[in-house]
DNA sequence: AACCTATTGTTTATAATTTAACACATAATT
DNA sequence: AATTATGTGTTAAATTATAAACAATAGGTT
């Protein structure tokens, strides 16, 4: 029987939240937890939690629940956190610097190899021991260093060009902060962080009640 | 007949993307567009586009399609972009500064009133003409200034405390960059930007194939 | 040791979301 | 002016996601 059913994105996007909550429980020395109790904390139904976890294995035990440490570690493995990733950031503006400085990523196994920019005023400056390099050297760098994840923090006009370089150099995962949709082959994964879209969603929700009040009014 | 059916989040989260694509079309002097053509560009089905838009009104015309400018403006209104919002940022670290410097938000109508931090080394420094203030003055500031959106960019340990202040001062919308879930009353909207969760999702997807290869193997 | 309780993994039911179908209206064409 | 194309709004069908139900099993208790 061919390939196991792939996991839906709905499930996948909940995994990091499980991981976060289990990490907290672990730090609070909680040894075991039932789907019901986790449900009350995390805000998913107990049923959903059991179903989500069962996509990946039988981690629980009847009458007992889940061992917090074991489950935490299992989900870590599922998320690929048992491995190490090399990353580069392209674009050393505000977002690029923010990402570069977020030391927690390093702790999770995401190692920043280099930072690139095209602004001569930034090239040469150091961020966390990394000298910002000229983006013209990006392709050469990627050819002589193994990079797992390329992080795009340039303005949207330049984002596709950077993505093309990443693809050409064999990078299979792109974390994209530019407010645009990148065009890449099917075997390359793009994860977008679109701040504007998040803000506009907030703005929508802030106005939703009023929006429909008006509609009914007329 | 009571209240109009609320719009599902699935739909709402697509609205900013419509807005973005329509803005691009507008800048390229495209006058009209059909759901089919938009579908090919934006990557949603034509059917979905028509259904999404129809939640808010009859914006199209049979045999013609949608007028790009009119639709762009309509969606802008739906997103609440015909209004003006006052915002404050709490936390002037890397992310706080990145958000503060993102001038595009200003263009969309989100006006930054003030920035707060508790670090004495940051207090007094200016970011885009705003002097970083002591977070101890936050509550007082909020009482004498109308703020629509509170932006939390502090470490997770302090995030709830800031959220409590926001709530106490009547703020109804919080944009949260701290990697934690905030506890607020039902009438307060929280929009999270959880960078770690985004990165872990990417990491998961990068490993998914391998994950199930192993599973089958045993 | 037998029984009761807790809690899982899994199946079944319900709800939400997405896609397809199509009647009908407008625009373009002959 | 009549006819054909296009393309919407809307209803129906299919798919996906979530929640509920429950049999099975381990742990705790008398």
Coordinates of C-alpha atoms (C1' of nucleotides) in Angstrom, one line a residue:
Chain A
X1 CA 0.0 0.0 0.0
X2 CA 1.7 3.1 -1.4
X3 CA 2.2 6.2 0.5
X4 CA 0.8 7.1 3.9
X5 CA -1.8 9.8 3.9
X6 CA -0.2 13.2 4.1
X7 CA -1.2 15.3 7.0
X8 CA -3.4 18.3 6.4
X9 CA -2.1 21.8 7.0
X10 CA -4.8 22.3 9.6
X11 CA -3.1 19.7 11.7
X12 CA 0.4 20.7 10.9
X13 CA -0.2 24.3 12.0
X14 CA -1.4 23.0 15.4
X15 CA 1.8 21.0 16.0
X16 CA 4.0 23.9 17.0
X17 CA 1.4 25.0 19.5
X18 CA 1.4 21.5 21.1
X19 CA 5.1 21.7 21.3
X20 CA 5.0 25.1 23.0
X21 CA 2.4 24.0 25.6
X22 CA 4.2 20.8 26.3
X23 CA 7.4 22.7 26.7
X24 CA 5.8 24.9 29.3
X25 CA 4.3 21.9 31.2
X26 CA 7.7 20.3 31.2
X27 CA 9.3 23.4 32.6
X28 CA 6.6 23.3 35.3
X29 CA 7.5 19.7 36.1
X30 CA 4.2 18.3 35.0
X31 CA 4.8 14.6 34.3
X32 CA 1.6 13.5 32.7
X33 CA -1.4 15.1 31.1
X34 CA -4.6 13.9 29.6
X35 CA -6.1 15.1 26.4
X36 CA -8.9 16.6 28.5
X37 CA -6.6 18.6 30.7
X38 CA -4.5 19.7 27.8
X39 CA -7.7 20.7 26.0
X40 CA -8.6 23.1 28.8
X41 CA -5.2 24.8 28.6
X42 CA -4.6 24.9 24.9
X43 CA -8.1 25.5 23.7
X44 CA -8.6 22.6 21.2
X45 CA -11.1 19.9 22.0
X46 CA -9.8 16.7 23.6
X47 CA -11.0 14.8 20.7
X48 CA -9.1 16.9 18.3
X49 CA -5.9 16.5 20.3
X50 CA -6.2 12.8 20.4
X51 CA -6.9 12.7 16.7
X52 CA -4.1 15.0 15.8
X53 CA -1.5 13.0 17.8
X54 CA -2.8 9.7 16.4
X55 CA -1.7 10.8 13.0
X56 CA 1.8 10.2 14.1
X57 CA 1.7 7.4 16.5
X58 CA 0.2 5.9 19.7
X59 CA 1.8 8.2 22.2
X60 CA -0.8 7.9 25.0
X61 CA -1.9 5.2 27.3
X62 CA -5.5 4.4 28.4
X63 CA -6.2 5.4 31.9
X64 CA -3.0 7.4 32.2
X65 CA -2.8 10.0 29.5
X66 CA 0.4 11.2 27.9
X67 CA 3.8 11.4 29.4
X68 CA 4.7 15.1 29.0
X69 CA 8.4 14.6 28.3
X70 CA 8.0 11.8 25.9
X71 CA 5.3 13.6 24.0
X72 CA 7.3 16.8 23.9
X73 CA 10.2 14.9 22.4
X74 CA 8.1 13.0 19.9
X75 CA 6.5 16.2 18.6
X76 CA 10.0 17.8 18.5
X77 CA 11.1 14.9 16.2
X78 CA 7.9 15.2 14.1
X79 CA 8.7 18.9 13.7
X80 CA 12.2 18.0 12.6
X81 CA 13.8 19.6 15.7
X82 CA 16.1 16.6 16.2
X83 CA 18.1 18.0 13.2
X84 CA 20.2 21.0 12.6
X85 CA 19.5 23.5 9.9
X86 CA 21.8 26.0 8.2
X87 CA 20.1 29.3 7.2
X88 CA 21.0 32.5 5.5
X89 CA 19.2 35.8 5.7
X90 CA 19.0 38.0 2.7
X91 CA 18.0 41.6 3.5
X92 CA 19.5 43.1 6.6
X93 CA 16.8 45.8 7.1
X94 CA 14.6 45.9 10.1
X95 CA 12.9 42.5 9.7
X96 CA 16.2 40.8 8.7
X97 CA 17.9 42.1 11.7
X98 CA 15.0 41.2 14.0
X99 CA 15.1 37.6 12.7
X100 CA 18.9 37.5 12.9
X101 CA 18.8 38.6 16.5
X102 CA 16.1 36.2 17.6
X103 CA 18.4 33.8 19.5
X104 CA 15.6 31.4 20.2
X105 CA 15.8 30.0 16.7
X106 CA 19.4 29.1 17.3
X107 CA 18.3 27.2 20.4
X108 CA 15.8 25.2 18.3
X109 CA 18.5 24.2 15.9
X110 CA 18.3 26.8 13.2
X111 CA 21.9 28.1 12.7
X112 CA 22.4 31.4 10.9
X113 CA 25.4 31.1 8.6
X114 CA 25.4 34.4 6.9
X115 CA 23.5 37.7 6.2
X116 CA 23.4 39.5 2.9
X117 CA 22.3 42.9 1.8
X118 CA 22.9 45.2 -1.2
X119 CA 23.1 48.4 0.7
X120 CA 26.7 49.5 1.0
X121 CA 26.0 51.2 4.3
X122 CA 25.1 47.9 5.8
X123 CA 27.7 45.7 4.2
X124 CA 30.5 45.2 6.6
X125 CA 28.4 45.8 9.7
X126 CA 28.2 42.8 12.1
X127 CA 25.0 41.3 13.5
X128 CA 25.6 38.7 16.1
X129 CA 29.1 38.0 14.9
X130 CA 28.0 37.8 11.3
X131 CA 29.4 40.4 8.9
X132 CA 26.8 41.5 6.5
X133 CA 28.0 40.5 3.0
X134 CA 27.2 41.9 -0.4
X135 CA 24.3 40.1 -1.9
X136 CA 26.4 39.8 -5.1
X137 CA 28.3 37.1 -3.3
X138 CA 25.1 35.2 -2.3
X139 CA 25.2 32.7 -5.2
X140 CA 28.9 31.9 -4.7
X141 CA 28.3 31.5 -1.0
X142 CA 25.5 29.1 -1.5
X143 CA 27.5 27.0 -3.9
X144 CA 30.3 26.4 -1.4
X145 CA 28.1 26.1 1.7
X146 CA 25.2 23.8 2.4
X147 CA 22.1 25.9 3.3
X148 CA 18.8 24.3 4.3
X149 CA 16.6 27.3 4.7
X150 CA 16.8 30.6 2.9
X151 CA 15.2 33.6 4.6
X152 CA 14.0 36.5 2.4
X153 CA 13.7 39.8 4.1
X154 CA 14.2 42.1 1.1
X155 CA 11.5 44.5 -0.4
X156 CA 9.0 42.7 -2.5
X157 CA 10.5 44.0 -5.8
X158 CA 13.6 42.0 -5.2
X159 CA 12.1 38.9 -3.5
X160 CA 11.6 36.8 -6.6
X161 CA 15.1 37.4 -7.8
X162 CA 16.5 36.1 -4.5
X163 CA 14.1 33.2 -4.5
X164 CA 15.4 32.3 -8.0
X165 CA 18.9 32.3 -6.7
X166 CA 17.9 30.1 -3.8
X167 CA 16.2 27.6 -6.1
X168 CA 19.1 27.6 -8.5
X169 CA 21.4 26.7 -5.7
X170 CA 19.3 23.8 -4.4
X171 CA 17.7 25.3 -1.4
X172 CA 14.4 23.4 -0.7
X173 CA 12.8 25.7 2.0
X174 CA 12.2 29.4 1.9
X175 CA 11.0 31.5 4.8
X176 CA 9.6 34.6 3.1
X177 CA 8.9 37.9 4.8
X178 CA 8.5 39.9 1.6
X179 CA 4.8 40.8 1.0
X180 CA 4.6 38.9 -2.2
X181 CA 3.9 35.4 -3.4
X182 CA 7.0 33.6 -4.7
X183 CA 7.2 31.5 -7.7
X184 CA 9.1 28.3 -7.1
X185 CA 9.1 24.7 -8.3
X186 CA 6.9 22.2 -6.5
X187 CA 9.6 20.6 -4.5
X188 CA 10.5 23.8 -2.8
X189 CA 8.6 24.8 0.3
X190 CA 7.7 28.4 0.9
X191 CA 6.4 29.6 4.3
X192 CA 5.2 33.1 4.2
X193 CA 5.0 35.7 7.0
X194 CA 2.9 38.4 5.7
X195 CA 2.7 41.1 8.4
X196 CA 0.4 43.3 6.4
X197 CA -2.1 40.6 5.9
X198 CA -2.1 39.9 9.6
X199 CA -2.7 43.5 10.4
X200 CA -5.5 43.8 7.8
X201 CA -7.2 40.8 9.3
X202 CA -7.1 42.5 12.6
X203 CA -8.5 45.6 11.1
X204 CA -11.3 43.7 9.5
X205 CA -12.3 42.0 12.7
X206 CA -12.2 45.3 14.5
X207 CA -14.8 46.6 12.1
X208 CA -16.8 43.5 11.4
X209 CA -19.8 44.2 13.7
X210 CA -20.2 47.7 12.2
X211 CA -19.9 46.5 8.7
X212 CA -22.9 44.3 9.0
X213 CA -24.8 46.9 11.1
X214 CA -24.6 49.2 8.1
X215 CA -25.7 46.5 5.8
X216 CA -28.8 45.7 7.7
X217 CA -29.6 49.4 8.1
X218 CA -30.1 50.1 4.5
Chain B
X1 CA -34.3 38.9 11.1
X2 CA -31.5 39.3 13.6
X3 CA -27.9 39.4 12.7
X4 CA -26.3 38.7 9.3
X5 CA -24.2 35.6 9.3
X6 CA -20.7 36.3 10.3
X7 CA -18.0 35.6 7.9
X8 CA -15.7 32.6 8.5
X9 CA -12.1 33.2 9.3
X10 CA -11.2 31.2 6.2
X11 CA -12.8 33.8 4.1
X12 CA -11.5 36.8 6.1
X13 CA -7.9 35.6 5.8
X14 CA -8.2 35.6 2.1
X15 CA -9.4 39.2 1.9
X16 CA -6.0 40.9 2.4
X17 CA -4.6 38.8 -0.5
X18 CA -7.4 39.9 -2.8
X19 CA -6.6 43.5 -1.7
X20 CA -3.0 43.0 -2.5
X21 CA -3.5 41.5 -5.9
X22 CA -6.1 44.0 -6.9
X23 CA -3.7 46.8 -5.9
X24 CA -1.1 45.3 -8.2
X25 CA -3.6 45.1 -11.1
X26 CA -4.6 48.7 -10.5
X27 CA -1.0 49.8 -10.6
X28 CA -0.6 47.9 -13.9
X29 CA -3.6 49.8 -15.3
X30 CA -5.8 46.7 -15.6
X31 CA -9.4 48.0 -15.7
X32 CA -11.4 44.8 -15.4
X33 CA -10.9 41.2 -14.4
X34 CA -13.0 38.1 -14.3
X35 CA -13.0 35.6 -11.5
X36 CA -11.4 33.1 -13.8
X37 CA -8.4 35.4 -14.7
X38 CA -8.0 36.4 -11.1
X39 CA -8.1 32.8 -10.2
X40 CA -5.1 32.0 -12.4
X41 CA -3.1 34.8 -10.8
X42 CA -4.0 34.5 -7.2
X43 CA -4.3 30.7 -7.0
X44 CA -7.8 30.4 -5.6
X45 CA -10.6 28.8 -7.7
X46 CA -12.8 31.1 -9.6
X47 CA -15.8 29.7 -7.7
X48 CA -14.2 30.5 -4.4
X49 CA -13.5 34.0 -5.5
X50 CA -17.0 34.6 -6.5
X51 CA -18.4 33.1 -3.3
X52 CA -16.0 35.0 -1.1
X53 CA -16.9 38.4 -2.7
X54 CA -20.6 37.6 -2.6
X55 CA -20.4 37.5 1.1
X56 CA -20.1 41.3 1.0
X57 CA -22.1 42.4 -2.0
X58 CA -22.7 42.1 -5.7
X59 CA -19.5 43.6 -7.0
X60 CA -19.4 42.0 -10.4
X61 CA -21.4 42.0 -13.6
X62 CA -22.3 39.2 -15.8
X63 CA -20.3 39.1 -19.1
X64 CA -18.0 41.8 -17.8
X65 CA -16.4 40.7 -14.6
X66 CA -15.2 43.0 -11.9
X67 CA -14.0 46.6 -12.2
X68 CA -10.6 46.5 -10.6
X69 CA -10.6 49.9 -9.1
X70 CA -14.1 49.6 -7.7
X71 CA -13.5 46.2 -6.2
X72 CA -10.2 47.3 -4.7
X73 CA -11.9 50.1 -3.0
X74 CA -14.8 47.9 -1.8
X75 CA -12.4 45.4 -0.3
X76 CA -10.5 48.3 1.3
X77 CA -13.7 49.4 3.0
X78 CA -14.5 45.9 4.0
X79 CA -11.0 45.7 5.6
X80 CA -11.7 48.9 7.4
X81 CA -9.0 50.8 5.5
X82 CA -11.3 53.8 5.0
X83 CA -10.7 54.6 8.6
X84 CA -7.7 55.7 10.6
X85 CA -6.2 53.9 13.5
X86 CA -4.0 55.0 16.3
X87 CA -1.5 52.4 17.5
X88 CA 1.1 52.1 20.2
X89 CA 4.0 49.6 20.3
X90 CA 5.1 48.2 23.6
X91 CA 8.6 46.7 23.4
X92 CA 11.2 48.5 21.3
X93 CA 13.5 45.5 20.7
X94 CA 14.1 44.1 17.3
X95 CA 10.6 43.2 16.4
X96 CA 9.2 46.4 17.9
X97 CA 11.6 48.5 15.9
X98 CA 10.9 46.5 12.7
X99 CA 7.2 47.1 13.1
X100 CA 7.8 50.8 14.0
X101 CA 9.9 51.3 10.9
X102 CA 7.5 49.6 8.5
X103 CA 6.2 52.8 6.9
X104 CA 3.7 50.9 4.8
X105 CA 1.4 50.5 7.7
X106 CA 1.2 54.3 8.0
X107 CA 0.2 54.5 4.4
X108 CA -2.6 52.0 5.1
X109 CA -4.0 54.2 7.8
X110 CA -2.3 52.8 10.9
X111 CA -0.7 55.7 12.7
X112 CA 1.9 55.0 15.3
X113 CA 1.4 57.3 18.3
X114 CA 4.0 56.1 20.7
X115 CA 6.6 53.4 21.6
X116 CA 7.3 52.1 25.1
X117 CA 10.0 50.0 26.6
X118 CA 11.3 49.3 30.1
X119 CA 15.0 49.2 29.2
X120 CA 16.6 52.4 30.3
X121 CA 19.1 52.1 27.5
X122 CA 16.3 52.4 25.0
X123 CA 14.2 55.0 26.7
X124 CA 14.8 58.4 25.2
X125 CA 16.0 57.1 21.8
X126 CA 13.9 58.1 18.8
X127 CA 12.5 55.8 16.2
X128 CA 10.9 57.6 13.3
X129 CA 10.4 60.8 15.3
X130 CA 8.9 58.9 18.3
X131 CA 10.9 59.0 21.5
X132 CA 10.8 55.7 23.3
X133 CA 9.0 56.2 26.6
X134 CA 9.1 54.3 29.8
X135 CA 6.6 51.6 29.9
X136 CA 5.6 52.8 33.4
X137 CA 3.9 55.7 31.6
X138 CA 1.9 53.4 29.3
X139 CA -1.3 53.3 31.4
X140 CA -1.3 57.1 31.8
X141 CA -0.7 57.6 28.2
X142 CA -3.5 55.3 27.2
X143 CA -5.9 57.2 29.5
X144 CA -5.2 60.5 27.8
X145 CA -4.9 59.3 24.2
X146 CA -7.3 57.3 22.1
X147 CA -5.6 54.2 20.9
X148 CA -7.3 51.6 18.6
X149 CA -4.7 49.0 18.3
X150 CA -2.1 47.9 20.9
X151 CA 1.0 46.1 19.5
X152 CA 2.9 43.8 21.9
X153 CA 6.5 43.2 21.1
X154 CA 7.8 42.3 24.6
X155 CA 9.2 39.0 25.7
X156 CA 6.5 36.4 26.5
X157 CA 6.9 36.7 30.2
X158 CA 5.7 40.3 30.1
X159 CA 3.1 40.0 27.4
X160 CA 0.1 39.2 29.6
X161 CA 0.8 42.2 31.8
X162 CA 0.8 44.5 28.9
X163 CA -2.3 42.9 27.5
X164 CA -4.0 43.5 30.9
X165 CA -3.1 47.2 30.7
X166 CA -4.5 47.4 27.2
X167 CA -7.7 45.8 28.2
X168 CA -8.0 48.0 31.3
X169 CA -7.6 51.1 29.2
X170 CA -10.3 50.1 26.7
X171 CA -8.2 48.9 23.8
X172 CA -10.2 46.5 21.7
X173 CA -7.6 45.1 19.3
X174 CA -4.2 43.7 20.1
X175 CA -1.5 42.7 17.6
X176 CA 0.6 40.2 19.5
X177 CA 4.2 39.3 18.5
X178 CA 5.0 37.6 21.8
X179 CA 5.2 33.8 21.5
X180 CA 2.3 33.2 23.9
X181 CA -1.5 33.2 24.0
X182 CA -3.0 36.1 25.6
X183 CA -6.0 36.0 27.9
X184 CA -8.4 38.8 27.2
X185 CA -12.2 39.3 27.4
X186 CA -14.4 38.2 24.5
X187 CA -14.8 41.7 23.1
X188 CA -11.1 42.2 22.6
X189 CA -9.6 40.9 19.4
X190 CA -6.1 39.4 19.4
X191 CA -4.2 38.7 16.2
X192 CA -1.1 36.7 16.8
X193 CA 2.1 36.7 14.8
X194 CA 4.0 33.7 16.0
X195 CA 7.3 33.6 14.1
X196 CA 8.5 30.4 15.8
X197 CA 5.3 28.5 14.9
X198 CA 5.8 29.6 11.3
X199 CA 9.4 28.4 11.3
X200 CA 8.5 25.1 12.9
X201 CA 5.8 24.6 10.3
X202 CA 8.4 25.1 7.6
X203 CA 10.7 22.7 9.4
X204 CA 8.0 20.1 9.6
X205 CA 7.2 20.3 5.9
X206 CA 10.8 20.1 5.0
X207 CA 10.9 16.7 6.8
X208 CA 7.5 15.4 6.1
X209 CA 8.4 13.0 3.3
X210 CA 11.2 11.5 5.3
X211 CA 9.0 11.2 8.3
X212 CA 6.6 8.9 6.6
X213 CA 9.4 7.1 4.7
X214 CA 10.7 5.9 8.1
X215 CA 7.2 5.0 9.3
X216 CA 6.6 2.7 6.3
X217 CA 10.1 1.2 6.6
X218 CA 9.6 -0.4 10.0
Chain C
dA1 C1' -8.1 -10.6 42.7
dA2 C1' -12.0 -8.5 41.1
dC3 C1' -14.0 -4.3 40.1
dC4 C1' -14.3 0.4 39.1
dT5 C1' -12.5 4.6 36.9
dA6 C1' -9.9 7.1 33.7
dT7 C1' -8.5 7.9 29.3
dT8 C1' -6.9 6.4 25.0
dG9 C1' -7.4 5.1 19.9
dT10 C1' -10.8 4.8 16.6
dT11 C1' -15.3 4.9 14.5
dT12 C1' -19.3 7.5 13.4
dA13 C1' -21.8 11.8 13.0
dT14 C1' -21.9 16.7 12.3
dA15 C1' -20.4 20.9 10.6
dA16 C1' -17.7 23.8 7.7
dT17 C1' -15.4 24.6 3.5
dT18 C1' -14.5 24.1 -1.1
dT19 C1' -15.7 23.0 -5.7
dA20 C1' -18.9 22.2 -9.4
dA21 C1' -23.1 23.2 -11.9
dC22 C1' -26.2 26.2 -13.9
dA23 C1' -29.8 29.7 -14.7
dC24 C1' -29.7 34.2 -16.0
dA25 C1' -27.8 38.8 -17.3
dT26 C1' -24.6 41.6 -19.8
dA27 C1' -21.4 42.5 -23.5
dA28 C1' -19.5 41.5 -27.9
dT29 C1' -20.3 40.1 -32.7
dT30 C1' -22.5 39.3 -37.0
Chain D
dA1 C1' -31.5 43.4 -34.0
dA2 C1' -30.5 38.9 -33.3
dT3 C1' -27.2 35.7 -31.8
dT4 C1' -23.3 34.0 -29.5
dA5 C1' -19.8 34.6 -25.8
dT6 C1' -18.8 35.5 -21.4
dG7 C1' -19.1 35.5 -16.7
dT8 C1' -21.7 36.5 -12.6
dG9 C1' -24.6 35.1 -8.3
dT10 C1' -26.4 31.2 -6.3
dT11 C1' -27.7 26.6 -5.5
dA12 C1' -26.2 21.9 -5.1
dA13 C1' -22.7 18.4 -4.4
dA14 C1' -18.3 16.9 -2.8
dT15 C1' -14.8 17.1 0.2
dT16 C1' -12.5 18.2 4.4
dA17 C1' -12.3 19.2 9.2
dT18 C1' -14.2 18.9 13.7
dA19 C1' -16.7 16.9 17.5
dA20 C1' -19.1 13.2 19.7
dA21 C1' -19.5 8.4 20.9
dC22 C1' -17.8 4.3 22.4
dA23 C1' -15.2 -0.1 22.8
dA24 C1' -10.9 -1.4 24.6
dT25 C1' -7.3 -1.2 28.0
dA26 C1' -4.4 0.2 31.6
dG27 C1' -4.2 1.9 36.4
dG28 C1' -6.0 2.5 40.8
dT29 C1' -8.9 0.7 44.7
dT30 C1' -11.3 -2.2 47.8

